[in-house]
Each structure stands twice: as C-alpha cells, then as structure tokens.
Amino acid sequence: MENAEVGLIGLAVMGANLARNISNNGFKTVVYNRTTEKMTQYIEEFGNENLIGKESLEDFVQSIARPRKIIILVKAGDAVDAVINQLIPLVEKGDMIIDCGNTNYRDTIRRTNDLNEKGIHFIGCGVSGGEEGALNGPSIMPGGSPESWEEMKEMWKAIAADDFLGGPCTAHIGEGGAGHYVKMVHNGIEYAVMQMIAEAYDMLKKMYGQTPDEIAKVFKRFNEGRLNSFLFEIAVPVLLKKDGSAHIIDVILDKAGQKGTGKWTAIEALDRGIGLSSISESVFARVNSSYKEDRVHLARSFPKPELQSETTLEEFIQLLEQSLYAGMLSCYAQGFELIKLASTEEGWKVNLSEVSRIWQGGCIIRAEVLQFLTDTYKASGKESPKLLELKEIQKAINGSLPAWRDIICLSVQAGIPTPALTSGLQYIDASTTERLPANMIQGLRDYFGAHTYERTDKEGSFHTDWSE
Ligand code: 6PG
C-alpha cells in the first residue's frame, strides 16, 4: 500500500491501539516503530490492507499521501523532539505532525512555532480513554491551526467516541497549545475525582467498617444515579477483584503514582493565579501517600479518635452521595475556570460548552454530570460563562451543601483525611464569601513590610505607621 492517508510513529499501547482504530475505520494507515521487531510483530498480528508497517523512517514518510498526516505517540519530552528532528528533513511544506501524547503545552507551543517557520503544521492533540478508548473511541482534543483541523476532522470524528447526543467526542480546541492544555486540565480533574472516590472509600471503611464488597455495593448504587461515571463504574471491579481469598484492594500498597499532568495543572493554577484547591490537594495527597514509612511510624504517636456519630450507615451513604455530587461539580468548575483563564490569556478562544460535550464519552472523566454541564452551558446562551454564576449550578450545589458540610465534619472528627472533598467545599465557600479575612493579611503585611493596602471607604493606596 502506498499513499497511506495517515502515518503513526510509536507502537506502545496507546499508539498500537490508535493505529488499529484509525485503520478499522477505513483510513489507510502506515506505522513505524524505532524497534523494527515490535513493528513486524504488530503487523503480523493486526496488519491488513489498511494497516501496514515500514522499517525505515524514509519509506514510512514516502508512503504517506500529501499533505502528510503523521501522528507521534512516544513518551512526552525529549523523545518527541528527537522524532520531530528526524522527520524535519523528510517532510514537506503543508505536512502535519500530530503529537497525541500527554505533552506539556509549553513544549507544544515551542514546537508549533519552530515548525511553523518551516511551513509545517504541528498539532498538539490530547487523547483520553486509556488503552480501551484508543482502540474503540477516545475523546480527542486537537489544538493547532484551523487548516490542520479541516484536514484532519473527518478522521478524528470517525475514530472518536460518541458523545451520546449523536456527535463525536472531538472538536477543534484552539490554536497552539490549546489541545494539550485542555487534556492537562482533564487529567487534573481526573486526579481530583479519583481522590474524592478514594476518600469516600476510606470513610466507609474506617468509620463504618465496610468491607470491599459492601463498599462496591454502595459505589454501584452511586453509579446508577447522578454520580454515573466511568471512574465510579471501574471502582466497583477494583473493589471486588480477588487474588485467592484476599481482595486485591486490601493488598495494594497505599502509595499513589503520578506521571506529572496533575502537577502541571496545579503549577498552572499557581502561575496564572487561580484557586484550584481540589486538584492541587489531590496532587499533594498522592505526594503525601508516598511517605509510607514515615506515616507508619508516626501513626503510633497520633492515634485517631473513635467515631462518636449517631449518623446511621444509610444516612451517611445519602450524605456522601450528595457531597460527592457537589464535589464533582466543584472539580469540574475549578478545571473549567482554569481553561477559561488560560484561553483568555493565550487567545485560544476555547469553547467550554464544547469541551464539556467532548468529555461526555470516551475519556477517563466521562460522567453524567458533564451532560448537565453541557446543557447548562448551552442554556446560558453565553459561550464560556463562569459555572458558579449559572442558576442551575447554584441550585445543584446549594442543594448538597448541608450534606457536604456534615460529611466534612464527620471525617474531621474521625481524623480521616479528606483533602479533595474538604478543599472542594472550601473552594465553594471561599469563592462565594462577600468579605474574606484578607483585610487582616493586608494589615499584617503593611505592619511588617509597609506593603500598603487599599480601603473600602476611599480610593488609593495606604500605609499606616502601626507602632504609633
Ligand atoms: C487518559 C488518562 C491518561 C493516563 C494519565 C495517568 O485520559 O487516558 O488521563 O492520560 O492514564 O496520564 O496519569 P497519572 O499516571 O499521572 O495518574
């Protein structure tokens, strides 16, 4: 097969599955892998008239019809630069290089500018859905030029998941690094929602002595209601799975790993100056979990109180459901606020309603709550309004606030850390409080450093000689 419609470099799990998805949808695909053996094995297993492999990069590039579409799925970082540098002498003006990895958007902006000078389109494209999604339909978040979107959209739409509204889970996110930025925030939300699920598990286990099987039943019930989501769905088999007579969940070491996208989201929040408490706290929670030996040692010196609550298990489950619902809304609200701010500052014009829609299927944070958010965004008549300003969102969060406060009180009394749920509530309270105690901060700053302050009763910048 010559004149392939698309080429893909990198046959690790995501690349291997994405190439199969693309070719299964009728697009002639050619693949290349640095280790030829991996490519030949892959083609032996999955190759067909729409899916072939090439041993040399030159042959690979030559076999793609112009303008070429070359997807890279290699480890984010130096490996992406290395592949681009190998491709530069082989591709021509108008060709497209698409990075579908979890790349930092700043690298994407740099690469876009460098390749632009050579007349080559560079597209940073977020892809979510893990292994299964890559094969059967992920959520696809392409950045890059509008021209490249026009060239690629037919293929993206064909291979993307369904949004359950009859559309595909893909849309042009915006130019430059917009696609990778939105994927990064997706992962930040993923961290926060997962942390909330873990906190719910911990409370049920430690406060009510629930077994993994019993907690699985609670989560199954949650998943059948408005908390319906991929993460709650997979929490059930994660709890139920056994290794011999033991539940695997009971023997998994309580140290959470991370590859960096959650951390980048938190760093972005700090850099751009926006409160992103649940996402940031979820990153800290993973970091704290890694100090296992210290925790084991210190646990002996800080015994936890026995729960003295009269709340029955059933009452607790109902309170928890409401807290998790509002907590999830708060995670999404935080993430959307960050995207909105970055979009304004970078000039990306990201449509939040579309982001919400394309996360409804395929991706790791797909959830029923997103359908509610998409509908609410649409009904607002504005392209990217602040979520907390929308009446429907206010109603949903206000309805859950009493339960949410109860759950936090109970967890604090029992000495169970719930950083994501607690900070989600703090985010809502802090964002909706008319007068915060920042006046006290300003007074202290002015006292020790003459940093000045503004006043509520007159314009200007003031300094007081506090020692007088
Ligand atoms: C996805 C996932 C995917 C990956 C995360 C895991 O959307 O398909 O988010 O990108 O599973 O990056 O990240 P951590 O290893 O940092 O948890």
Coordinates of C-alpha atoms and ligand atoms in Angstrom, one line a residue:
M1 CA 0.0 0.0 0.0
E2 CA 1.4 3.4 -1.0
N3 CA -0.4 6.7 -0.4
A4 CA -1.5 5.9 3.1
E5 CA -3.8 8.5 4.5
V6 CA -2.1 8.7 7.8
G7 CA 1.2 7.6 9.4
L8 CA 1.7 6.7 13.1
I9 CA 5.0 6.6 14.9
G10 CA 5.3 4.7 18.2
L11 CA 3.7 1.3 18.9
A12 CA 3.5 1.3 22.6
V13 CA 0.0 0.5 24.0
M14 CA -1.7 3.8 23.0
G15 CA -0.1 4.1 19.6
A16 CA -0.8 0.4 18.8
N17 CA -4.4 0.7 19.6
L18 CA -5.0 4.1 18.0
A19 CA -3.5 2.8 14.7
R20 CA -5.9 -0.1 14.8
N21 CA -8.8 2.2 15.5
I22 CA -7.9 4.5 12.6
S23 CA -7.4 1.7 10.1
N24 CA -10.5 -0.2 11.3
N25 CA -12.4 3.0 10.4
G26 CA -11.2 2.7 6.8
F27 CA -8.3 5.1 6.8
K28 CA -5.2 3.6 5.2
T29 CA -2.6 3.7 7.9
V30 CA 1.2 3.1 7.9
V31 CA 3.1 2.6 11.1
Y32 CA 6.7 2.9 12.1
N33 CA 8.5 2.0 15.3
R34 CA 12.1 2.6 16.4
T35 CA 12.5 -1.1 17.2
T36 CA 11.6 -2.8 13.9
E37 CA 10.8 -6.2 15.6
K38 CA 8.0 -4.6 17.5
M39 CA 6.5 -3.2 14.3
T40 CA 6.8 -6.6 12.4
Q41 CA 5.2 -8.5 15.3
Y42 CA 2.4 -5.9 15.4
I43 CA 1.8 -6.1 11.7
E44 CA 1.8 -9.9 11.8
E45 CA -0.9 -9.8 14.4
F46 CA -3.0 -6.9 13.2
G47 CA -1.8 -6.0 9.7
N48 CA -4.3 -5.9 6.8
E49 CA -4.9 -3.9 3.6
N50 CA -5.5 -0.8 5.6
L51 CA -2.7 -1.3 8.1
I52 CA 0.9 -1.8 7.1
G53 CA 4.3 -1.1 8.6
K54 CA 7.6 0.3 7.3
E55 CA 11.0 -0.5 8.5
S56 CA 12.7 2.8 7.7
L57 CA 11.5 6.3 8.5
E58 CA 12.2 7.4 4.9
D59 CA 10.0 4.7 3.5
F60 CA 7.3 5.4 6.1
V61 CA 7.2 9.1 5.2
Q62 CA 7.3 8.4 1.5
S63 CA 4.3 6.1 1.7
I64 CA 2.0 8.8 3.1
A65 CA -0.1 10.9 0.7
R66 CA 0.4 14.7 0.8
P67 CA -0.3 16.8 2.8
R68 CA 1.1 14.1 5.2
K69 CA -0.5 13.4 8.5
I70 CA 2.0 11.9 10.9
I71 CA 0.8 11.0 14.4
I72 CA 3.5 10.7 17.1
L73 CA 2.8 8.6 20.2
V74 CA 6.1 8.4 22.0
K75 CA 7.0 9.3 25.6
A76 CA 6.4 13.0 26.2
G77 CA 9.5 15.1 26.4
D78 CA 12.9 14.6 24.6
A79 CA 11.6 11.6 22.6
V80 CA 9.1 13.9 20.9
D81 CA 11.8 16.4 19.9
A82 CA 14.0 13.5 18.7
V83 CA 11.3 12.2 16.4
I84 CA 10.4 15.6 15.1
N85 CA 14.1 16.3 14.3
Q86 CA 14.3 13.0 12.4
L87 CA 11.1 13.9 10.5
I88 CA 12.1 17.5 9.5
P89 CA 14.4 16.6 6.6
L90 CA 11.8 14.1 5.3
V91 CA 8.6 16.1 5.4
E92 CA 7.5 19.0 3.1
K93 CA 5.6 22.3 3.5
G94 CA 2.0 21.8 4.4
D95 CA 2.6 18.4 6.1
M96 CA 1.2 17.9 9.6
I97 CA 2.9 16.4 12.6
I98 CA 0.5 15.5 15.4
D99 CA 1.7 14.8 18.9
C100 CA -1.0 12.7 20.7
G101 CA 0.9 12.2 23.9
N102 CA 0.5 13.8 27.3
T103 CA 2.8 16.6 26.4
N104 CA 3.3 19.8 28.4
Y105 CA 1.5 22.6 26.4
R106 CA 4.5 24.9 26.6
D107 CA 6.6 22.3 24.7
T108 CA 3.7 22.2 22.2
I109 CA 3.8 26.0 21.7
R110 CA 7.6 25.9 21.2
R111 CA 7.3 23.1 18.7
T112 CA 4.4 24.8 16.9
N113 CA 6.4 28.0 16.4
D114 CA 9.6 26.1 15.3
L115 CA 7.7 24.1 12.8
N116 CA 5.6 27.0 11.6
E117 CA 8.8 28.7 10.4
K118 CA 9.4 25.7 8.2
G119 CA 5.8 25.7 6.8
I120 CA 4.9 22.5 8.7
H121 CA 1.8 22.3 10.9
F122 CA 2.3 21.0 14.4
I123 CA -0.7 19.8 16.3
G124 CA -0.7 19.1 20.0
C125 CA -3.6 16.7 20.5
G126 CA -4.9 15.4 23.8
V127 CA -6.3 11.9 23.6
S128 CA -8.1 10.4 26.6
G129 CA -9.6 7.0 27.2
G130 CA -6.6 4.8 28.0
E131 CA -5.9 1.6 26.1
E132 CA -9.6 0.7 25.5
G133 CA -10.5 4.2 24.4
A134 CA -7.7 4.4 21.9
L135 CA -8.9 1.3 20.3
N136 CA -12.7 1.8 20.4
G137 CA -13.2 5.5 20.6
P138 CA -11.3 8.1 22.7
S139 CA -12.1 11.7 23.4
I140 CA -9.8 13.7 21.1
M141 CA -8.7 17.3 21.8
P142 CA -6.8 18.6 18.9
G143 CA -5.1 22.0 19.0
G144 CA -3.1 23.5 16.1
S145 CA -4.2 25.6 13.1
P146 CA -7.7 25.7 11.8
E147 CA -6.4 24.5 8.5
S148 CA -5.0 21.3 10.1
W149 CA -8.4 20.7 11.8
E150 CA -10.1 21.0 8.4
E151 CA -7.6 18.4 7.0
M152 CA -8.0 16.0 10.0
K153 CA -11.5 16.4 11.2
E154 CA -13.0 13.6 9.1
M155 CA -10.6 11.2 10.6
W156 CA -10.9 12.5 14.2
K157 CA -14.7 12.3 14.0
A158 CA -14.6 8.8 12.6
I159 CA -12.4 7.4 15.4
A160 CA -13.7 9.3 18.4
A161 CA -16.2 8.1 21.0
D162 CA -19.8 9.0 20.8
D163 CA -21.0 11.9 23.0
F164 CA -24.4 10.3 23.5
L165 CA -26.0 13.3 21.7
G166 CA -25.3 11.8 18.3
G167 CA -22.0 13.7 17.9
P168 CA -18.3 12.6 18.1
C169 CA -16.2 13.4 21.2
T170 CA -13.9 15.7 19.3
A171 CA -13.7 19.4 18.4
H172 CA -11.1 21.9 17.4
I173 CA -10.0 23.2 20.8
G174 CA -8.0 26.2 19.7
E175 CA -4.6 27.1 18.2
G176 CA -1.1 26.4 19.6
G177 CA -1.0 24.5 22.9
A178 CA -4.8 24.6 23.5
G179 CA -5.4 20.9 22.9
H180 CA -2.7 19.7 25.2
Y181 CA -3.8 22.3 27.8
V182 CA -7.3 21.0 27.9
K183 CA -6.0 17.5 28.2
M184 CA -3.8 18.5 31.1
V185 CA -6.8 20.0 32.9
H186 CA -8.8 16.9 32.1
N187 CA -6.1 14.9 34.0
G188 CA -6.1 17.4 36.8
I189 CA -9.9 16.8 37.2
E190 CA -9.2 13.1 36.9
Y191 CA -6.9 13.4 39.9
A192 CA -9.4 15.2 42.0
V193 CA -12.4 13.0 41.2
M194 CA -10.3 9.9 41.9
Q195 CA -9.1 11.3 45.2
M196 CA -12.8 12.0 46.2
I197 CA -13.7 8.4 45.4
A198 CA -10.7 7.2 47.4
E199 CA -11.8 9.4 50.3
A200 CA -15.4 8.1 50.2
Y201 CA -13.9 4.5 50.2
D202 CA -11.8 5.4 53.2
M203 CA -14.6 6.9 55.2
L204 CA -16.9 3.9 54.6
K205 CA -14.1 1.5 55.5
K206 CA -12.8 3.2 58.6
M207 CA -16.0 4.9 60.0
Y208 CA -18.5 2.1 59.3
G209 CA -16.2 -0.9 59.0
Q210 CA -17.5 -1.7 55.5
T211 CA -15.8 -4.5 53.5
P212 CA -14.7 -4.0 49.9
D213 CA -17.8 -6.0 48.8
E214 CA -20.0 -3.7 50.8
I215 CA -18.3 -0.5 49.5
A216 CA -18.6 -1.9 46.0
K217 CA -22.4 -2.1 46.5
V218 CA -22.5 1.5 47.6
F219 CA -20.5 2.7 44.6
K220 CA -22.6 0.6 42.3
R221 CA -25.7 2.3 43.7
F222 CA -24.0 5.7 43.2
N223 CA -23.1 4.8 39.7
E224 CA -26.7 4.0 38.9
G225 CA -27.7 7.5 39.9
R226 CA -26.5 11.0 39.1
L227 CA -22.8 10.1 40.0
N228 CA -22.8 7.8 37.0
S229 CA -19.3 8.0 35.6
F230 CA -16.5 5.8 34.2
L231 CA -14.5 6.2 37.4
F232 CA -17.3 5.1 39.7
E233 CA -18.1 2.2 37.3
I234 CA -14.5 0.9 37.4
A235 CA -14.3 1.5 41.2
V236 CA -16.7 -1.5 41.6
P237 CA -14.5 -4.2 39.9
V238 CA -11.4 -2.6 41.6
L239 CA -13.1 -3.3 45.0
L240 CA -14.5 -6.7 44.1
K241 CA -11.5 -8.3 42.5
K242 CA -9.9 -11.1 44.5
D243 CA -6.5 -12.7 44.5
G244 CA -7.1 -16.1 46.1
S245 CA -9.2 -15.3 49.2
A246 CA -7.9 -11.7 49.6
H247 CA -9.4 -8.7 47.9
I248 CA -6.6 -7.2 45.8
I249 CA -7.6 -3.7 47.1
D250 CA -6.6 -4.8 50.6
V251 CA -3.1 -5.7 49.5
I252 CA -2.3 -2.9 47.1
L253 CA 0.3 -0.6 48.7
D254 CA -1.1 2.8 49.6
K255 CA 1.4 4.8 47.6
A256 CA -0.1 6.6 44.6
G257 CA 2.0 7.1 41.5
Q258 CA 1.8 10.0 39.1
K259 CA 3.3 11.0 35.8
G260 CA 3.0 14.8 36.1
T261 CA -0.1 16.1 34.3
G262 CA -1.9 16.7 37.7
K263 CA 1.2 18.5 39.0
W264 CA 1.3 20.7 35.8
T265 CA -2.3 21.6 36.4
A266 CA -1.6 22.7 39.9
I267 CA 1.5 24.6 38.8
E268 CA -0.6 26.3 36.1
A269 CA -3.1 27.4 38.7
L270 CA -0.3 29.0 40.8
D271 CA 1.3 30.6 37.8
R272 CA -1.9 32.1 36.5
G273 CA -3.2 33.0 40.0
I274 CA -6.4 31.0 40.3
G275 CA -7.7 28.8 43.2
L276 CA -7.7 25.2 42.1
S277 CA -7.9 23.7 45.6
S278 CA -9.3 20.2 45.0
I279 CA -7.0 19.5 42.0
S280 CA -3.9 20.8 43.9
E281 CA -4.8 18.9 47.1
S282 CA -5.2 15.7 45.1
V283 CA -1.6 16.1 43.8
F284 CA -0.5 16.7 47.4
A285 CA -2.5 13.7 48.6
R286 CA -0.6 11.5 46.1
V287 CA 2.7 13.0 47.3
N288 CA 1.8 12.5 51.0
S289 CA 0.9 8.9 50.3
S290 CA 4.4 8.2 49.1
Y291 CA 5.8 8.8 52.6
K292 CA 4.5 5.4 53.7
E293 CA 7.4 4.5 56.1
D294 CA 7.0 7.9 58.0
R295 CA 3.2 7.5 58.2
V296 CA 3.5 4.0 59.6
H297 CA 6.0 5.3 62.2
L298 CA 4.0 8.4 63.2
A299 CA 0.7 6.7 63.3
R300 CA 1.7 5.2 66.6
S301 CA 2.1 8.7 68.1
F302 CA -1.1 10.1 66.7
P303 CA -3.9 7.7 67.5
K304 CA -7.2 8.5 65.7
P305 CA -10.4 9.2 67.6
E306 CA -13.2 6.7 67.5
L307 CA -16.2 7.9 65.6
Q308 CA -18.8 9.2 68.0
S309 CA -21.5 9.9 65.4
E310 CA -25.2 9.0 65.6
T311 CA -25.4 9.1 61.9
T312 CA -26.6 5.7 60.6
L313 CA -24.8 4.0 57.7
E314 CA -27.8 4.6 55.4
E315 CA -27.9 8.3 56.4
F316 CA -24.2 8.5 55.9
I317 CA -24.4 7.0 52.4
Q318 CA -27.0 9.5 51.4
L319 CA -24.9 12.4 52.8
L320 CA -21.9 11.0 50.9
E321 CA -23.8 10.8 47.6
Q322 CA -24.8 14.5 47.9
S323 CA -21.2 15.5 48.9
L324 CA -19.7 13.6 46.0
Y325 CA -22.1 15.1 43.6
A326 CA -21.3 18.7 44.6
G327 CA -17.7 17.7 45.0
M328 CA -17.6 16.5 41.4
L329 CA -19.3 19.7 40.2
S330 CA -16.7 21.7 42.1
C331 CA -13.8 19.7 40.5
Y332 CA -15.2 20.4 37.0
A333 CA -15.9 24.1 37.9
Q334 CA -12.3 24.5 39.0
G335 CA -10.9 22.9 35.9
F336 CA -13.2 24.9 33.6
E337 CA -12.2 28.1 35.3
L338 CA -8.5 27.4 34.6
I339 CA -9.2 26.6 31.0
K340 CA -11.2 29.8 30.7
L341 CA -8.4 31.9 32.2
A342 CA -5.7 30.3 30.1
S343 CA -7.8 30.6 27.0
T344 CA -8.2 34.3 27.5
E345 CA -4.6 34.9 28.3
E346 CA -3.3 32.8 25.4
G347 CA -6.0 34.0 22.9
W348 CA -7.2 30.4 22.2
K349 CA -11.0 31.1 22.3
V350 CA -11.7 27.7 23.8
N351 CA -15.4 26.9 23.9
L352 CA -16.2 25.4 27.3
S353 CA -19.5 24.0 26.3
E354 CA -17.7 22.0 23.5
V355 CA -15.0 20.9 26.0
S356 CA -17.8 19.6 28.3
R357 CA -19.5 17.9 25.4
I358 CA -16.4 16.1 24.1
W359 CA -15.7 14.8 27.6
Q360 CA -19.1 13.1 27.8
G361 CA -17.8 10.0 26.1
G362 CA -14.5 8.1 25.6
C363 CA -12.4 9.9 28.2
I364 CA -11.5 8.9 31.8
I365 CA -13.6 11.7 33.4
R366 CA -16.7 10.9 31.3
A367 CA -19.7 11.3 33.6
E368 CA -23.4 12.1 33.6
V369 CA -22.6 15.4 35.4
L370 CA -20.9 16.6 32.1
Q371 CA -24.2 16.2 30.3
F372 CA -25.7 18.5 32.9
L373 CA -22.8 21.0 32.5
T374 CA -23.1 20.9 28.7
D375 CA -26.9 21.6 28.9
T376 CA -26.3 24.3 31.4
Y377 CA -23.6 26.0 29.3
K378 CA -25.9 25.8 26.3
A379 CA -28.9 27.2 28.1
S380 CA -26.9 30.1 29.5
G381 CA -26.7 31.5 25.9
K382 CA -23.1 32.5 26.6
E383 CA -20.1 30.7 25.2
S384 CA -18.0 30.4 28.3
P385 CA -19.7 31.7 31.4
K386 CA -18.4 31.1 34.9
L387 CA -20.1 27.9 36.1
L388 CA -20.8 29.2 39.7
E389 CA -22.7 32.1 38.2
L390 CA -25.3 29.8 36.5
K391 CA -28.6 29.3 38.3
E392 CA -28.8 25.6 37.7
I393 CA -25.3 25.0 39.1
Q394 CA -26.1 27.2 42.1
K395 CA -29.2 25.2 42.7
A396 CA -27.3 21.9 42.5
I397 CA -24.5 22.9 44.8
N398 CA -26.7 24.7 47.3
G399 CA -28.9 21.6 47.5
S400 CA -25.9 19.5 48.5
L401 CA -24.1 21.9 50.8
P402 CA -25.7 20.9 54.2
A403 CA -24.8 17.2 53.5
W404 CA -21.3 18.2 52.3
R405 CA -20.7 20.1 55.5
D406 CA -21.9 17.2 57.6
I407 CA -19.6 14.8 55.8
I408 CA -16.6 17.0 56.2
C409 CA -17.4 17.4 60.0
L410 CA -17.7 13.7 60.4
S411 CA -14.4 13.0 58.6
V412 CA -12.6 15.6 60.6
Q413 CA -14.0 14.2 63.9
A414 CA -12.8 10.8 62.9
G415 CA -9.4 12.0 61.9
I416 CA -9.7 10.7 58.3
P417 CA -8.0 13.0 55.8
T418 CA -10.4 14.1 53.0
P419 CA -8.3 16.8 51.3
A420 CA -10.2 16.8 48.0
L421 CA -13.7 16.8 49.4
T422 CA -12.8 19.4 52.1
S423 CA -10.9 21.7 49.7
G424 CA -13.8 21.4 47.2
L425 CA -16.1 22.8 49.9
Q426 CA -13.6 25.4 50.8
Y427 CA -13.4 26.4 47.2
I428 CA -17.1 27.0 47.1
D429 CA -17.2 28.8 50.4
A430 CA -14.2 31.0 49.6
S431 CA -15.4 31.9 46.1
T432 CA -18.8 32.9 47.4
T433 CA -17.9 34.8 50.6
E434 CA -18.5 38.5 50.4
R435 CA -15.9 39.6 52.9
L436 CA -12.9 37.3 53.4
P437 CA -10.3 38.0 56.2
A438 CA -7.8 39.2 53.6
N439 CA -8.0 42.6 55.3
M440 CA -6.1 41.0 58.2
I441 CA -3.4 39.8 55.8
Q442 CA -3.1 43.2 54.4
G443 CA -2.8 44.8 57.8
L444 CA -0.1 42.4 58.8
R445 CA 1.8 42.9 55.5
D446 CA 1.6 46.6 56.0
Y447 CA 2.8 46.4 59.6
F448 CA 6.0 44.4 58.9
G449 CA 6.8 45.5 55.4
A450 CA 5.0 48.7 54.5
H451 CA 3.4 46.7 51.7
T452 CA 0.4 49.2 51.7
Y453 CA -3.3 48.3 51.4
E454 CA -6.4 49.6 49.7
R455 CA -9.5 50.8 51.7
T456 CA -13.2 50.1 51.4
D457 CA -14.1 53.8 52.1
K458 CA -11.8 55.7 49.8
E459 CA -9.6 55.2 46.6
G460 CA -5.9 54.9 46.7
S461 CA -3.0 53.0 48.3
F462 CA -2.4 53.5 52.0
H463 CA 0.3 52.9 54.6
T464 CA -0.1 53.2 58.3
D465 CA 2.6 53.7 60.9
W466 CA 1.3 50.9 63.2
S467 CA 3.8 51.4 66.0
E468 CA 2.4 54.8 66.9
Ligands
6PG1 C1 -6.4 9.4 29.9 C2 -5.5 9.3 31.2 C3 -4.1 9.0 30.7 C4 -3.3 8.5 31.9 C5 -3.0 9.5 32.9 C6 -2.5 8.9 34.2 O1 -7.0 10.5 29.8 O2 -6.5 8.5 29.2 O3 -5.5 10.5 31.9 O4 -3.6 10.1 30.1 O5 -3.9 7.4 32.5 O6 -2.0 10.4 32.4 O7 -1.8 9.8 34.9 P1 -1.0 9.5 36.2 O8 -0.1 8.4 35.9 O9 -0.3 10.8 36.5 O10 -2.0 9.1 37.2

